[in-house]
Amino acid sequence: MTDAKIRLFVDCPLGAGQGVALSEGQANYLFAVMRLPLGAGVLVFNGTDGEWLATVAEGGKRTGRLVCLDPARPQVMPPDLWLLFAPVKKERTQFIVEKAVELGAARLCPVQTRFTNAERLRVDKARAHAIEAAEQCGATFVPPVEEVQPLDRLLSGWPEGRRILWADESLITTRQTLAALTPGPWAVLIGPEGGFSVEERDRLRAHPAVVPVSLGPRILRAETAAIAALTLWQSTLGDWT
Ligand code: SAH
């Protein structure tokens, strides 16, 4: 039982003796694909109650039930960092979602910008990818994925006190800005393949919450830029230190 390796995100309270009903997909995975026997150990987390060691109490091809035994790891919340990103092509957007979860973003906000040029983002799919990434990377928290919002609207209703680290591909120096970053609620903003329009740049530059930052002298793809910016923030102000 102690060699339980499978981690599952579940949508119910967790605690000693607590039963966990499995979804059809989870039951299929545990019993048809992984062929777990009754009594096998599974690690479960729900985003608030930490990770628990549970055991298989009932298992069929479409249904199943686990029972929580012991706490395995405490709940760890990521730092208060959101990722605002313009959706790109399907696989590349999935990649951004997966990496953002691994790198410890607390919330994922897709934004529609002037040059966003992507098929409609499937938020349900993005949420499923976020869950999969959390299961795989050992996180006890799954960042929510919001519905797509136009950049304009997002900036107009922007919450006071949260700063925006804007990855601005037209800048050439970053050192000064990074040294001056102070802790608090933050968001990282990454543009689409086409970059930001002149109006968007003006708007961003004039916004009191926005801190522009360069990610070096080369133009990165949006997904690389997302990873680079999250990494910079995490290593300066986040939970990597
Ligand atoms: N087509 C644009 C590049 C867009 S790259 C152009 O040629 O200028 C996609 C996004 O990644 C950008 O909007 C920006 O947010 C980020 N990005 C890429 N390279 C960057 C860099 N060197 N510095 C800061 N941000 C960068």
CSV table of C-alpha atoms and ligand atoms in Angstrom, one decimal:
chain,number,residue,atom,x,y,z
A,1,MET,CA,0.0,0.0,0.0
A,2,THR,CA,2.8,2.4,0.8
A,3,ASP,CA,4.1,2.1,-2.8
A,4,ALA,CA,1.0,3.9,-4.1
A,5,LYS,CA,2.1,5.8,-7.2
A,6,ILE,CA,-1.1,6.8,-8.9
A,7,ARG,CA,-2.3,10.3,-7.9
A,8,LEU,CA,-5.8,11.4,-8.6
A,9,PHE,CA,-7.5,14.7,-8.3
A,10,VAL,CA,-11.0,14.2,-6.7
A,11,ASP,CA,-13.9,16.6,-6.2
A,12,CYS,CA,-14.9,15.7,-2.6
A,13,PRO,CA,-13.8,16.4,0.9
A,14,LEU,CA,-10.9,14.3,2.2
A,15,GLY,CA,-10.2,13.0,5.7
A,16,ALA,CA,-9.6,9.8,7.6
A,17,GLY,CA,-12.3,7.2,6.8
A,18,GLN,CA,-13.8,9.5,4.1
A,19,GLY,CA,-15.3,7.6,1.1
A,20,VAL,CA,-14.3,8.9,-2.4
A,21,ALA,CA,-16.7,8.0,-5.3
A,22,LEU,CA,-14.7,7.7,-8.6
A,23,SER,CA,-15.8,9.2,-11.9
A,24,GLU,CA,-16.3,6.8,-14.8
A,25,GLY,CA,-13.0,7.9,-16.3
A,26,GLN,CA,-11.1,7.4,-13.1
A,27,ALA,CA,-12.7,4.0,-12.5
A,28,ASN,CA,-11.8,3.0,-16.1
A,29,TYR,CA,-8.2,4.2,-15.6
A,30,LEU,CA,-7.7,2.5,-12.2
A,31,PHE,CA,-9.4,-0.8,-12.9
A,32,ALA,CA,-9.4,-1.4,-16.7
A,33,VAL,CA,-6.1,0.2,-17.6
A,34,MET,CA,-4.0,-0.1,-14.4
A,35,ARG,CA,-5.8,-3.2,-13.2
A,36,LEU,CA,-5.6,-2.2,-9.5
A,37,PRO,CA,-6.9,-4.9,-7.1
A,38,LEU,CA,-9.1,-4.2,-4.1
A,39,GLY,CA,-7.0,-2.9,-1.2
A,40,ALA,CA,-4.5,-1.2,-3.5
A,41,GLY,CA,-3.2,2.2,-2.5
A,42,VAL,CA,-3.9,5.4,-4.4
A,43,LEU,CA,-2.9,9.0,-3.5
A,44,VAL,CA,-5.7,11.5,-3.8
A,45,PHE,CA,-6.0,15.3,-3.4
A,46,ASN,CA,-8.8,17.8,-3.9
A,47,GLY,CA,-7.0,21.2,-3.9
A,48,THR,CA,-7.7,22.1,-0.3
A,49,ASP,CA,-7.3,19.1,2.1
A,50,GLY,CA,-3.7,18.0,1.2
A,51,GLU,CA,-2.8,14.6,-0.2
A,52,TRP,CA,-4.2,11.4,1.3
A,53,LEU,CA,-3.4,7.8,1.0
A,54,ALA,CA,-6.6,6.0,0.1
A,55,THR,CA,-7.4,2.4,-0.6
A,56,VAL,CA,-9.6,0.7,-3.2
A,57,ALA,CA,-12.8,-0.4,-1.5
A,58,GLU,CA,-14.8,-1.2,-4.6
A,59,GLY,CA,-13.8,-1.3,-8.2
A,60,GLY,CA,-15.6,-2.0,-11.4
A,61,LYS,CA,-15.1,-0.9,-15.0
A,62,ARG,CA,-17.3,2.2,-14.7
A,63,THR,CA,-17.6,2.9,-11.0
A,64,GLY,CA,-15.5,2.6,-7.9
A,65,ARG,CA,-14.9,3.8,-4.4
A,66,LEU,CA,-11.8,4.6,-2.4
A,67,VAL,CA,-11.5,5.1,1.3
A,68,CYS,CA,-9.0,7.6,2.8
A,69,LEU,CA,-6.6,6.1,5.3
A,70,ASP,CA,-3.9,8.5,6.3
A,71,PRO,CA,-2.7,12.0,5.4
A,72,ALA,CA,0.3,11.8,3.0
A,73,ARG,CA,1.3,15.4,2.5
A,74,PRO,CA,0.0,18.7,3.7
A,75,GLN,CA,-1.9,21.1,1.4
A,76,VAL,CA,0.6,23.5,-0.4
A,77,MET,CA,-0.8,26.6,-2.1
A,78,PRO,CA,1.2,28.2,-4.9
A,79,PRO,CA,2.3,31.8,-4.6
A,80,ASP,CA,-0.3,34.4,-5.7
A,81,LEU,CA,0.8,34.5,-9.3
A,82,TRP,CA,-1.7,34.5,-12.2
A,83,LEU,CA,-0.8,33.8,-15.8
A,84,LEU,CA,-2.5,35.9,-18.5
A,85,PHE,CA,-1.8,34.4,-21.9
A,86,ALA,CA,-3.2,34.8,-25.4
A,87,PRO,CA,-4.3,31.3,-26.5
A,88,VAL,CA,-2.2,29.9,-29.4
A,89,LYS,CA,-2.6,26.7,-31.4
A,90,LYS,CA,-4.3,23.8,-29.6
A,91,GLU,CA,-1.2,21.7,-28.7
A,92,ARG,CA,0.8,24.8,-27.8
A,93,THR,CA,-1.9,26.1,-25.5
A,94,GLN,CA,-2.1,22.7,-23.8
A,95,PHE,CA,1.7,23.0,-23.4
A,96,ILE,CA,1.3,26.4,-21.8
A,97,VAL,CA,-1.4,25.1,-19.4
A,98,GLU,CA,0.7,22.1,-18.4
A,99,LYS,CA,3.9,24.1,-17.8
A,100,ALA,CA,2.1,26.8,-15.9
A,101,VAL,CA,0.8,24.2,-13.5
A,102,GLU,CA,4.2,22.6,-13.1
A,103,LEU,CA,5.8,26.0,-12.5
A,104,GLY,CA,3.3,26.9,-9.8
A,105,ALA,CA,0.8,29.5,-11.3
A,106,ALA,CA,-2.2,30.0,-9.1
A,107,ARG,CA,-4.7,30.9,-11.8
A,108,LEU,CA,-4.7,30.8,-15.6
A,109,CYS,CA,-6.5,33.6,-17.5
A,110,PRO,CA,-6.7,33.3,-21.3
A,111,VAL,CA,-6.9,36.7,-22.9
A,112,GLN,CA,-8.2,37.7,-26.3
A,113,THR,CA,-5.8,40.3,-27.8
A,114,ARG,CA,-5.9,42.1,-31.1
A,115,PHE,CA,-3.6,39.6,-32.8
A,116,THR,CA,-4.8,36.5,-31.0
A,117,ASN,CA,-5.2,34.0,-33.8
A,118,ALA,CA,-6.3,30.7,-32.4
A,119,GLU,CA,-9.1,28.3,-32.7
A,120,ARG,CA,-11.6,28.8,-29.9
A,121,LEU,CA,-10.1,27.8,-26.6
A,122,ARG,CA,-11.8,24.7,-25.1
A,123,VAL,CA,-11.8,25.8,-21.5
A,124,ASP,CA,-13.1,22.3,-20.4
A,125,LYS,CA,-10.1,20.7,-22.1
A,126,ALA,CA,-7.7,23.2,-20.6
A,127,ARG,CA,-9.1,22.4,-17.1
A,128,ALA,CA,-8.7,18.7,-17.7
A,129,HIS,CA,-5.0,19.4,-18.8
A,130,ALA,CA,-4.5,21.4,-15.6
A,131,ILE,CA,-5.8,18.5,-13.5
A,132,GLU,CA,-3.6,16.0,-15.4
A,133,ALA,CA,-0.5,18.2,-14.9
A,134,ALA,CA,-1.2,18.6,-11.2
A,135,GLU,CA,-1.6,14.8,-10.8
A,136,GLN,CA,1.6,14.2,-12.6
A,137,CYS,CA,3.8,16.9,-10.9
A,138,GLY,CA,2.9,16.2,-7.3
A,139,ALA,CA,1.0,19.5,-6.8
A,140,THR,CA,-1.8,19.5,-4.2
A,141,PHE,CA,-3.5,22.5,-5.9
A,142,VAL,CA,-5.0,22.8,-9.4
A,143,PRO,CA,-5.1,26.4,-10.7
A,144,PRO,CA,-8.5,27.4,-12.0
A,145,VAL,CA,-8.7,28.1,-15.8
A,146,GLU,CA,-10.9,31.1,-16.4
A,147,GLU,CA,-13.0,31.8,-19.5
A,148,VAL,CA,-11.4,33.8,-22.3
A,149,GLN,CA,-11.6,37.6,-21.7
A,150,PRO,CA,-10.8,40.5,-23.9
A,151,LEU,CA,-7.6,42.2,-22.8
A,152,ASP,CA,-9.3,45.6,-22.7
A,153,ARG,CA,-12.0,44.4,-20.3
A,154,LEU,CA,-9.5,42.6,-18.1
A,155,LEU,CA,-7.4,45.8,-17.8
A,156,SER,CA,-10.5,48.0,-17.1
A,157,GLY,CA,-11.6,45.8,-14.2
A,158,TRP,CA,-8.2,45.0,-13.0
A,159,PRO,CA,-8.1,44.3,-9.2
A,160,GLU,CA,-6.2,47.0,-7.2
A,161,GLY,CA,-3.0,45.9,-5.7
A,162,ARG,CA,-2.1,43.2,-8.2
A,163,ARG,CA,0.7,44.0,-10.5
A,164,ILE,CA,1.2,42.8,-14.0
A,165,LEU,CA,4.6,41.7,-15.2
A,166,TRP,CA,4.2,42.4,-18.9
A,167,ALA,CA,6.5,40.4,-21.2
A,168,ASP,CA,7.3,43.2,-23.7
A,169,GLU,CA,9.2,41.9,-26.7
A,170,SER,CA,10.2,45.4,-27.7
A,171,LEU,CA,12.3,46.0,-24.6
A,172,ILE,CA,16.0,45.2,-24.4
A,173,THR,CA,16.9,45.4,-20.8
A,174,THR,CA,15.4,43.5,-17.9
A,175,ARG,CA,17.9,43.6,-15.0
A,176,GLN,CA,16.7,46.9,-13.6
A,177,THR,CA,13.1,46.0,-13.5
A,178,LEU,CA,13.6,42.6,-11.9
A,179,ALA,CA,15.8,43.9,-9.1
A,180,ALA,CA,13.0,46.3,-8.2
A,181,LEU,CA,10.2,43.8,-8.0
A,182,THR,CA,8.6,43.6,-4.6
A,183,PRO,CA,6.5,40.7,-3.2
A,184,GLY,CA,2.7,40.7,-3.4
A,185,PRO,CA,-0.1,39.6,-5.8
A,186,TRP,CA,1.2,39.4,-9.3
A,187,ALA,CA,0.2,38.3,-12.8
A,188,VAL,CA,2.5,37.6,-15.8
A,189,LEU,CA,1.2,38.7,-19.2
A,190,ILE,CA,2.3,37.0,-22.4
A,191,GLY,CA,1.1,38.1,-25.9
A,192,PRO,CA,0.1,36.0,-28.9
A,193,GLU,CA,2.4,35.0,-31.8
A,194,GLY,CA,1.6,38.3,-33.5
A,195,GLY,CA,2.7,40.3,-30.4
A,196,PHE,CA,0.7,43.3,-29.1
A,197,SER,CA,-0.8,46.1,-31.2
A,198,VAL,CA,0.3,49.7,-30.9
A,199,GLU,CA,-3.0,50.5,-29.1
A,200,GLU,CA,-2.5,47.6,-26.7
A,201,ARG,CA,1.1,48.7,-26.0
A,202,ASP,CA,0.0,52.3,-25.2
A,203,ARG,CA,-2.8,51.0,-23.0
A,204,LEU,CA,-0.4,48.7,-21.1
A,205,ARG,CA,2.3,51.3,-20.7
A,206,ALA,CA,-0.2,53.7,-19.2
A,207,HIS,CA,-1.8,51.2,-16.8
A,208,PRO,CA,-0.7,51.7,-13.2
A,209,ALA,CA,-0.4,48.0,-12.5
A,210,VAL,CA,1.8,47.1,-15.4
A,211,VAL,CA,5.6,46.5,-15.1
A,212,PRO,CA,7.2,45.8,-18.5
A,213,VAL,CA,10.0,43.3,-18.6
A,214,SER,CA,12.3,41.9,-21.3
A,215,LEU,CA,13.0,38.2,-21.7
A,216,GLY,CA,16.3,38.8,-23.5
A,217,PRO,CA,17.5,39.8,-26.9
A,218,ARG,CA,15.7,37.1,-28.9
A,219,ILE,CA,12.0,36.8,-29.7
A,220,LEU,CA,10.6,33.8,-27.9
A,221,ARG,CA,7.6,31.8,-28.9
A,222,ALA,CA,4.6,32.6,-26.7
A,223,GLU,CA,4.9,29.2,-24.8
A,224,THR,CA,8.7,29.7,-24.2
A,225,ALA,CA,8.0,33.3,-23.0
A,226,ALA,CA,5.4,32.0,-20.6
A,227,ILE,CA,7.8,29.5,-19.1
A,228,ALA,CA,10.6,32.1,-19.0
A,229,ALA,CA,8.5,34.7,-17.3
A,230,LEU,CA,7.0,32.3,-14.7
A,231,THR,CA,10.5,31.0,-14.0
A,232,LEU,CA,11.9,34.6,-13.5
A,233,TRP,CA,9.1,35.5,-11.2
A,234,GLN,CA,9.2,32.3,-9.2
A,235,SER,CA,13.0,32.5,-8.7
A,236,THR,CA,12.8,36.1,-7.7
A,237,LEU,CA,9.6,36.3,-5.6
A,238,GLY,CA,8.0,32.9,-5.6
A,239,ASP,CA,8.3,29.6,-3.7
A,240,TRP,CA,11.5,28.4,-5.2
A,241,THR,CA,13.7,30.2,-2.7
B,1,SAH,N1,5.5,38.6,-33.4
B,1,SAH,C1,6.1,39.3,-32.3
B,1,SAH,C2,6.6,38.3,-31.2
B,1,SAH,C3,5.5,37.8,-30.4
B,1,SAH,S1,6.2,36.6,-29.3
B,1,SAH,C4,7.3,40.1,-32.8
B,1,SAH,O1,7.8,39.6,-33.8
B,1,SAH,O2,7.6,41.1,-32.2
B,1,SAH,C5,4.8,36.2,-28.2
B,1,SAH,C6,4.9,36.9,-26.9
B,1,SAH,O3,6.0,36.4,-26.1
B,1,SAH,C7,5.1,38.4,-26.9
B,1,SAH,O4,4.0,39.2,-27.1
B,1,SAH,C8,5.7,38.7,-25.5
B,1,SAH,O5,4.7,38.7,-24.5
B,1,SAH,C9,6.5,37.4,-25.3
B,1,SAH,N2,8.0,37.6,-25.7
B,1,SAH,C10,8.6,36.9,-26.7
B,1,SAH,N3,9.9,37.2,-26.7
B,1,SAH,C11,10.1,38.2,-25.7
B,1,SAH,C12,11.2,38.9,-25.2
B,1,SAH,N4,12.4,38.8,-25.8
B,1,SAH,N5,11.0,39.7,-24.2
B,1,SAH,C13,9.8,39.9,-23.7
B,1,SAH,N6,8.7,39.2,-24.1
B,1,SAH,C14,8.8,38.4,-25.1
